[in-house]
């Protein structure tokens, strides 16, 4: 299955991508995660994209598309994949439709007030990148990753100013993107405000997958 996950910042794309990846045995691919790794490694791409990400702006389409094409060429995508946070513009959507058309597009619908609570409480592992939440998904030992033992930190773009900017951009881009996939009969809008496992099950049901 080739699945695209749309949704605002903090709507739970990464959380659902991880749960669905396990349930469907296909890799989840987050453009945001790929870019953050490039920033941490100090690569040329990392230096360029860091400025956009830290300002809460979209990375230019050419860089995003090149990154996605390279990742989709990896062998682990042979049986499908989950794209988390890509496409975000109709230019990206049209390009990926030509490159490798997806089966379904799930849009996680979450009110802005819920998103703000999720983002202010999110903590990520400074080592492996695993995501936690101080209220909804706390690590067993507070502040320490359960997987790799490294320190949990706040993502640089989770400050109130950048979150506002990310939400504003999302609201501008979301409608044309959803319309694009609605016309193709691929869009599935899912209430993303409940608990994570309930949302996962709603998505799997919508896709006609076994739970
Ligand atoms: P990206 O990393 O994709 O950021 P984003 O879209 O802003 O989304 P987030 O990762 O912040 O949130 P999420 O939806 O994954 O939520 P999560 O599961 O973590 O992109 C970062 C930047 O990279 C962009 O701003 C842009 O600059 C650039 N970029 C990336 N892709 C691009 C593209 N295609 N084009 C151009 N630029 C691009 O959940 C959030 C928190 O809530 C967590 O703490 C989690 O534990 C908690 N939580 C999740 N689900 C639930 C639930 N159901 N109940 C309670 N808590 C929950
Ligand atoms: Mg994410």
mmCIF file of C-alpha atoms and ligand atoms in Angstrom:
data_model
loop_
_atom_site.group_PDB
_atom_site.id
_atom_site.type_symbol
_atom_site.label_atom_id
_atom_site.label_comp_id
_atom_site.label_asym_id
_atom_site.label_seq_id
_atom_site.Cartn_x
_atom_site.Cartn_y
_atom_site.Cartn_z
ATOM 1 C CA UNK A 1 0.000 0.000 0.000
ATOM 2 C CA UNK A 2 1.161 3.527 -0.827
ATOM 3 C CA UNK A 3 -0.260 5.955 1.672
ATOM 4 C CA UNK A 4 0.051 9.707 2.110
ATOM 5 C CA UNK A 5 -0.587 11.300 5.523
ATOM 6 C CA UNK A 6 -1.662 14.934 5.484
ATOM 7 C CA UNK A 7 -2.312 17.082 8.540
ATOM 8 C CA UNK A 8 -1.218 20.215 10.321
ATOM 9 C CA UNK A 9 1.853 20.532 12.507
ATOM 10 C CA UNK A 10 1.312 18.342 15.583
ATOM 11 C CA UNK A 11 -1.766 16.661 14.102
ATOM 12 C CA UNK A 12 -0.147 13.283 14.817
ATOM 13 C CA UNK A 13 1.286 12.383 11.398
ATOM 14 C CA UNK A 14 4.500 10.992 12.875
ATOM 15 C CA UNK A 15 2.659 9.116 15.636
ATOM 16 C CA UNK A 16 0.215 7.547 13.174
ATOM 17 C CA UNK A 17 2.945 6.835 10.607
ATOM 18 C CA UNK A 18 4.810 4.802 13.232
ATOM 19 C CA UNK A 19 1.690 2.855 14.316
ATOM 20 C CA UNK A 20 0.585 2.234 10.708
ATOM 21 C CA UNK A 21 4.081 1.234 9.651
ATOM 22 C CA UNK A 22 3.993 -1.554 12.274
ATOM 23 C CA UNK A 23 0.426 -2.574 11.395
ATOM 24 C CA UNK A 24 1.009 -2.655 7.627
ATOM 25 C CA UNK A 25 4.716 -3.680 7.588
ATOM 26 C CA UNK A 26 5.742 -0.846 5.296
ATOM 27 C CA UNK A 27 8.253 1.935 6.029
ATOM 28 C CA UNK A 28 7.200 5.394 7.124
ATOM 29 C CA UNK A 29 9.020 8.266 5.467
ATOM 30 C CA UNK A 30 8.959 11.728 7.039
ATOM 31 C CA UNK A 31 10.492 14.550 5.025
ATOM 32 C CA UNK A 32 10.754 16.548 8.267
ATOM 33 C CA UNK A 33 12.785 13.737 9.917
ATOM 34 C CA UNK A 34 15.061 13.407 6.868
ATOM 35 C CA UNK A 35 15.723 17.156 6.926
ATOM 36 C CA UNK A 36 16.381 17.203 10.693
ATOM 37 C CA UNK A 37 18.942 14.404 10.262
ATOM 38 C CA UNK A 38 20.620 16.409 7.468
ATOM 39 C CA UNK A 39 20.739 19.460 9.764
ATOM 40 C CA UNK A 40 22.271 17.426 12.620
ATOM 41 C CA UNK A 41 24.859 15.918 10.250
ATOM 42 C CA UNK A 42 25.792 19.377 8.935
ATOM 43 C CA UNK A 43 25.373 18.420 5.263
ATOM 44 C CA UNK A 44 25.010 21.055 2.527
ATOM 45 C CA UNK A 45 21.285 20.232 2.220
ATOM 46 C CA UNK A 46 21.001 20.462 6.015
ATOM 47 C CA UNK A 47 22.488 23.972 6.011
ATOM 48 C CA UNK A 48 19.986 25.152 3.391
ATOM 49 C CA UNK A 49 16.851 23.515 4.817
ATOM 50 C CA UNK A 50 17.689 24.477 8.434
ATOM 51 C CA UNK A 51 16.960 28.129 7.731
ATOM 52 C CA UNK A 52 13.494 27.362 6.364
ATOM 53 C CA UNK A 53 12.581 24.849 9.062
ATOM 54 C CA UNK A 54 13.682 26.981 11.980
ATOM 55 C CA UNK A 55 11.643 29.870 10.591
ATOM 56 C CA UNK A 56 8.580 27.613 10.194
ATOM 57 C CA UNK A 57 8.597 28.040 6.394
ATOM 58 C CA UNK A 58 8.278 25.391 3.704
ATOM 59 C CA UNK A 59 11.464 24.037 2.161
ATOM 60 C CA UNK A 60 11.555 24.786 -1.626
ATOM 61 C CA UNK A 61 9.778 22.185 -3.755
ATOM 62 C CA UNK A 62 12.908 21.188 -5.782
ATOM 63 C CA UNK A 63 14.831 20.206 -2.641
ATOM 64 C CA UNK A 64 11.852 18.320 -1.190
ATOM 65 C CA UNK A 65 11.183 16.430 -4.421
ATOM 66 C CA UNK A 66 14.815 15.402 -4.894
ATOM 67 C CA UNK A 67 14.872 14.142 -1.286
ATOM 68 C CA UNK A 68 11.682 12.099 -1.752
ATOM 69 C CA UNK A 69 12.745 10.605 -5.099
ATOM 70 C CA UNK A 70 16.026 9.447 -3.550
ATOM 71 C CA UNK A 71 14.261 7.915 -0.546
ATOM 72 C CA UNK A 72 11.612 6.138 -2.652
ATOM 73 C CA UNK A 73 14.389 4.541 -4.707
ATOM 74 C CA UNK A 74 15.456 2.517 -1.608
ATOM 75 C CA UNK A 75 14.616 -1.191 -1.679
ATOM 76 C CA UNK A 76 12.481 -1.165 1.475
ATOM 77 C CA UNK A 77 9.701 0.676 -0.398
ATOM 78 C CA UNK A 78 9.065 -2.267 -2.754
ATOM 79 C CA UNK A 79 5.804 -3.245 -0.970
ATOM 80 C CA UNK A 80 4.651 0.295 -0.325
ATOM 81 C CA UNK A 81 5.279 3.150 2.086
ATOM 82 C CA UNK A 82 3.718 5.847 4.210
ATOM 83 C CA UNK A 83 4.621 9.437 3.352
ATOM 84 C CA UNK A 84 4.402 11.647 6.455
ATOM 85 C CA UNK A 85 4.257 15.378 5.688
ATOM 86 C CA UNK A 86 4.699 15.087 1.944
ATOM 87 C CA UNK A 87 3.287 16.466 -0.332
ATOM 88 C CA UNK A 88 2.570 19.917 1.107
ATOM 89 C CA UNK A 89 2.040 21.875 -2.107
ATOM 90 C CA UNK A 90 0.090 21.055 -5.251
ATOM 91 C CA UNK A 91 3.388 21.212 -7.179
ATOM 92 C CA UNK A 92 4.723 18.396 -4.946
ATOM 93 C CA UNK A 93 1.438 16.471 -5.303
ATOM 94 C CA UNK A 94 1.451 16.653 -9.093
ATOM 95 C CA UNK A 95 5.114 15.618 -9.201
ATOM 96 C CA UNK A 96 4.622 12.552 -6.974
ATOM 97 C CA UNK A 97 1.459 11.546 -8.865
ATOM 98 C CA UNK A 98 3.585 11.282 -12.001
ATOM 99 C CA UNK A 99 6.495 9.583 -10.242
ATOM 100 C CA UNK A 100 4.541 6.968 -8.251
ATOM 101 C CA UNK A 101 0.785 7.422 -7.738
ATOM 102 C CA UNK A 102 -0.418 6.661 -4.197
ATOM 103 C CA UNK A 103 -3.429 4.500 -3.238
ATOM 104 C CA UNK A 104 -4.898 6.606 -0.417
ATOM 105 C CA UNK A 105 -4.483 10.008 1.172
ATOM 106 C CA UNK A 106 -5.440 10.320 4.840
ATOM 107 C CA UNK A 107 -5.925 13.806 6.231
ATOM 108 C CA UNK A 108 -5.804 14.064 10.029
ATOM 109 C CA UNK A 109 -8.318 16.696 11.107
ATOM 110 C CA UNK A 110 -7.371 18.274 14.436
ATOM 111 C CA UNK A 111 -8.507 21.676 15.816
ATOM 112 C CA UNK A 112 -5.776 24.296 16.325
ATOM 113 C CA UNK A 113 -6.339 24.387 20.141
ATOM 114 C CA UNK A 114 -5.554 20.661 20.358
ATOM 115 C CA UNK A 115 -2.515 21.106 18.099
ATOM 116 C CA UNK A 116 -1.119 23.845 20.331
ATOM 117 C CA UNK A 117 -1.383 21.579 23.415
ATOM 118 C CA UNK A 118 0.283 18.724 21.540
ATOM 119 C CA UNK A 119 3.180 20.842 20.314
ATOM 120 C CA UNK A 120 3.910 22.653 23.569
ATOM 121 C CA UNK A 121 4.100 19.278 25.366
ATOM 122 C CA UNK A 122 6.051 17.359 22.724
ATOM 123 C CA UNK A 123 9.537 16.145 23.609
ATOM 124 C CA UNK A 124 11.820 14.321 21.197
ATOM 125 C CA UNK A 125 14.828 12.128 21.827
ATOM 126 C CA UNK A 126 18.107 13.903 21.029
ATOM 127 C CA UNK A 127 19.525 10.520 19.971
ATOM 128 C CA UNK A 128 16.985 8.464 17.989
ATOM 129 C CA UNK A 129 14.278 11.109 17.451
ATOM 130 C CA UNK A 130 11.457 9.117 19.148
ATOM 131 C CA UNK A 131 8.551 11.386 20.077
ATOM 132 C CA UNK A 132 6.961 11.712 23.535
ATOM 133 C CA UNK A 133 4.466 14.062 25.188
ATOM 134 C CA UNK A 134 4.678 15.372 28.739
ATOM 135 C CA UNK A 135 0.937 14.734 29.335
ATOM 136 C CA UNK A 136 -0.175 12.075 26.852
ATOM 137 C CA UNK A 137 2.881 9.886 26.290
ATOM 138 C CA UNK A 138 5.465 10.400 29.027
ATOM 139 C CA UNK A 139 8.698 8.371 29.096
ATOM 140 C CA UNK A 140 8.957 5.864 31.982
ATOM 141 C CA UNK A 141 11.951 7.820 33.323
ATOM 142 C CA UNK A 142 11.057 11.480 32.857
ATOM 143 C CA UNK A 143 13.282 13.252 30.313
ATOM 144 C CA UNK A 144 15.075 10.079 29.153
ATOM 145 C CA UNK A 145 14.362 8.099 25.974
ATOM 146 C CA UNK A 146 13.040 4.585 26.624
ATOM 147 C CA UNK A 147 14.680 3.285 23.441
ATOM 148 C CA UNK A 148 18.211 4.696 23.501
ATOM 149 C CA UNK A 149 18.595 6.355 26.915
ATOM 150 C CA UNK A 150 19.442 9.792 25.509
ATOM 151 C CA UNK A 151 18.019 13.085 26.758
ATOM 152 C CA UNK A 152 14.572 14.302 25.611
ATOM 153 C CA UNK A 153 14.509 17.836 24.212
ATOM 154 C CA UNK A 154 12.030 20.314 22.717
ATOM 155 C CA UNK A 155 12.097 20.566 18.920
ATOM 156 C CA UNK A 156 13.567 23.898 17.786
ATOM 157 C CA UNK A 157 10.515 24.713 15.663
ATOM 158 C CA UNK A 158 8.072 24.065 18.541
ATOM 159 C CA UNK A 159 8.340 27.607 19.929
ATOM 160 C CA UNK A 160 5.064 29.636 19.891
ATOM 161 C CA UNK A 161 6.125 32.021 17.075
ATOM 162 C CA UNK A 162 7.222 29.244 14.718
ATOM 163 C CA UNK A 163 4.167 27.118 15.554
ATOM 164 C CA UNK A 164 1.889 30.058 14.577
ATOM 165 C CA UNK A 165 3.781 30.428 11.278
ATOM 166 C CA UNK A 166 3.579 26.665 10.554
ATOM 167 C CA UNK A 167 -0.160 26.620 11.272
ATOM 168 C CA UNK A 168 -0.740 29.632 9.018
ATOM 169 C CA UNK A 169 1.120 27.991 6.128
ATOM 170 C CA UNK A 170 -0.719 24.717 6.720
ATOM 171 C CA UNK A 171 -4.128 26.409 6.550
ATOM 172 C CA UNK A 172 -3.178 28.093 3.248
ATOM 173 C CA UNK A 173 -1.908 24.886 1.613
ATOM 174 C CA UNK A 174 -4.313 22.295 3.022
ATOM 175 C CA UNK A 175 -7.470 23.074 1.046
ATOM 176 C CA UNK A 176 -5.965 22.971 -2.479
ATOM 177 C CA UNK A 177 -4.066 19.785 -1.571
ATOM 178 C CA UNK A 178 -7.171 18.079 -0.194
ATOM 179 C CA UNK A 179 -9.198 19.221 -3.227
ATOM 180 C CA UNK A 180 -6.523 17.726 -5.487
ATOM 181 C CA UNK A 181 -6.905 14.280 -3.892
ATOM 182 C CA UNK A 182 -10.666 14.566 -3.346
ATOM 183 C CA UNK A 183 -11.097 14.939 -7.123
ATOM 184 C CA UNK A 184 -9.144 11.704 -7.571
ATOM 185 C CA UNK A 185 -11.396 9.909 -5.037
ATOM 186 C CA UNK A 186 -8.409 9.157 -2.780
ATOM 187 C CA UNK A 187 -8.976 11.502 0.156
ATOM 188 C CA UNK A 188 -10.052 10.095 3.539
ATOM 189 C CA UNK A 189 -10.620 12.735 6.240
ATOM 190 C CA UNK A 190 -10.172 11.298 9.723
ATOM 191 C CA UNK A 191 -10.929 12.871 13.108
ATOM 192 C CA UNK A 192 -7.434 13.040 14.612
ATOM 193 C CA UNK A 193 -8.430 14.437 17.998
ATOM 194 C CA UNK A 194 -8.995 11.171 19.926
ATOM 195 C CA UNK A 195 -6.366 8.877 21.395
ATOM 196 C CA UNK A 196 -3.614 7.609 19.095
ATOM 197 C CA UNK A 197 -4.644 3.922 18.907
ATOM 198 C CA UNK A 198 -8.313 4.760 18.239
ATOM 199 C CA UNK A 199 -7.206 6.996 15.360
ATOM 200 C CA UNK A 200 -4.941 4.250 13.998
ATOM 201 C CA UNK A 201 -7.886 1.826 14.011
ATOM 202 C CA UNK A 202 -10.147 4.380 12.297
ATOM 203 C CA UNK A 203 -7.551 4.780 9.545
ATOM 204 C CA UNK A 204 -7.037 1.033 9.095
ATOM 205 C CA UNK A 205 -10.808 0.547 8.853
ATOM 206 C CA UNK A 206 -11.054 3.308 6.263
ATOM 207 C CA UNK A 207 -8.303 1.617 4.223
ATOM 208 C CA UNK A 208 -10.044 -1.738 4.491
ATOM 209 C CA UNK A 209 -7.013 -3.239 6.256
ATOM 210 C CA UNK A 210 -7.176 -6.033 8.871
ATOM 211 C CA UNK A 211 -6.831 -4.801 12.482
HETATM 212 P P1 LIG B 1 7.555 18.009 9.990
HETATM 213 O O1 LIG B 1 8.591 17.410 10.825
HETATM 214 O O2 LIG B 1 6.757 17.159 9.106
HETATM 215 O O3 LIG B 1 6.631 18.888 10.938
HETATM 216 P P2 LIG B 1 5.079 19.203 10.926
HETATM 217 O O4 LIG B 1 4.336 18.979 9.679
HETATM 218 O O5 LIG B 1 4.979 20.577 11.475
HETATM 219 O O6 LIG B 1 4.485 18.109 11.858
HETATM 220 P P3 LIG B 1 5.091 17.644 13.224
HETATM 221 O O7 LIG B 1 6.186 16.667 13.009
HETATM 222 O O8 LIG B 1 5.364 18.849 14.074
HETATM 223 O O9 LIG B 1 3.815 16.953 13.886
HETATM 224 P P4 LIG B 1 3.187 15.536 13.594
HETATM 225 O O10 LIG B 1 1.933 15.736 12.808
HETATM 226 O O11 LIG B 1 4.182 14.575 13.094
HETATM 227 O O12 LIG B 1 2.734 15.171 15.083
HETATM 228 P P5 LIG B 1 3.376 14.124 16.138
HETATM 229 O O13 LIG B 1 2.984 12.744 15.787
HETATM 230 O O14 LIG B 1 4.807 14.422 16.380
HETATM 231 O O15 LIG B 1 8.216 19.152 9.103
HETATM 232 C C1 LIG B 1 9.070 20.090 9.728
HETATM 233 C C2 LIG B 1 9.449 21.165 8.730
HETATM 234 O O16 LIG B 1 10.167 20.559 7.628
HETATM 235 C C3 LIG B 1 8.290 21.901 8.064
HETATM 236 O O17 LIG B 1 7.833 22.974 8.873
HETATM 237 C C4 LIG B 1 8.964 22.394 6.787
HETATM 238 O O18 LIG B 1 9.809 23.482 7.061
HETATM 239 C C5 LIG B 1 9.857 21.210 6.403
HETATM 240 N N1 LIG B 1 9.173 20.250 5.523
HETATM 241 C C6 LIG B 1 8.882 18.948 5.806
HETATM 242 N N2 LIG B 1 8.240 18.376 4.786
HETATM 243 C C7 LIG B 1 8.114 19.328 3.826
HETATM 244 C C8 LIG B 1 7.510 19.350 2.556
HETATM 245 N N3 LIG B 1 6.897 18.272 2.042
HETATM 246 N N4 LIG B 1 7.547 20.519 1.845
HETATM 247 C C9 LIG B 1 8.167 21.626 2.342
HETATM 248 N N5 LIG B 1 8.767 21.657 3.553
HETATM 249 C C10 LIG B 1 8.726 20.532 4.299
HETATM 250 O O19 LIG B 1 2.524 14.536 17.438
HETATM 251 C C11 LIG B 1 2.722 15.774 18.102
HETATM 252 C C12 LIG B 1 2.687 15.561 19.624
HETATM 253 O O20 LIG B 1 1.383 15.133 19.978
HETATM 254 C C13 LIG B 1 3.636 14.477 20.130
HETATM 255 O O21 LIG B 1 4.135 14.852 21.377
HETATM 256 C C14 LIG B 1 2.755 13.221 20.260
HETATM 257 O O22 LIG B 1 3.208 12.358 21.286
HETATM 258 C C15 LIG B 1 1.405 13.842 20.592
HETATM 259 N N6 LIG B 1 0.289 13.098 20.009
HETATM 260 C C16 LIG B 1 0.207 12.573 18.745
HETATM 261 N N7 LIG B 1 -0.989 11.995 18.550
HETATM 262 C C17 LIG B 1 -1.686 12.173 19.716
HETATM 263 C C18 LIG B 1 -2.993 11.811 20.136
HETATM 264 N N8 LIG B 1 -3.835 11.158 19.319
HETATM 265 N N9 LIG B 1 -3.388 12.162 21.380
HETATM 266 C C19 LIG B 1 -2.556 12.839 22.208
HETATM 267 N N10 LIG B 1 -1.300 13.207 21.881
HETATM 268 C C20 LIG B 1 -0.870 12.879 20.634
HETATM 269 MG MG1 LIG B 2 6.209 14.688 12.523
#
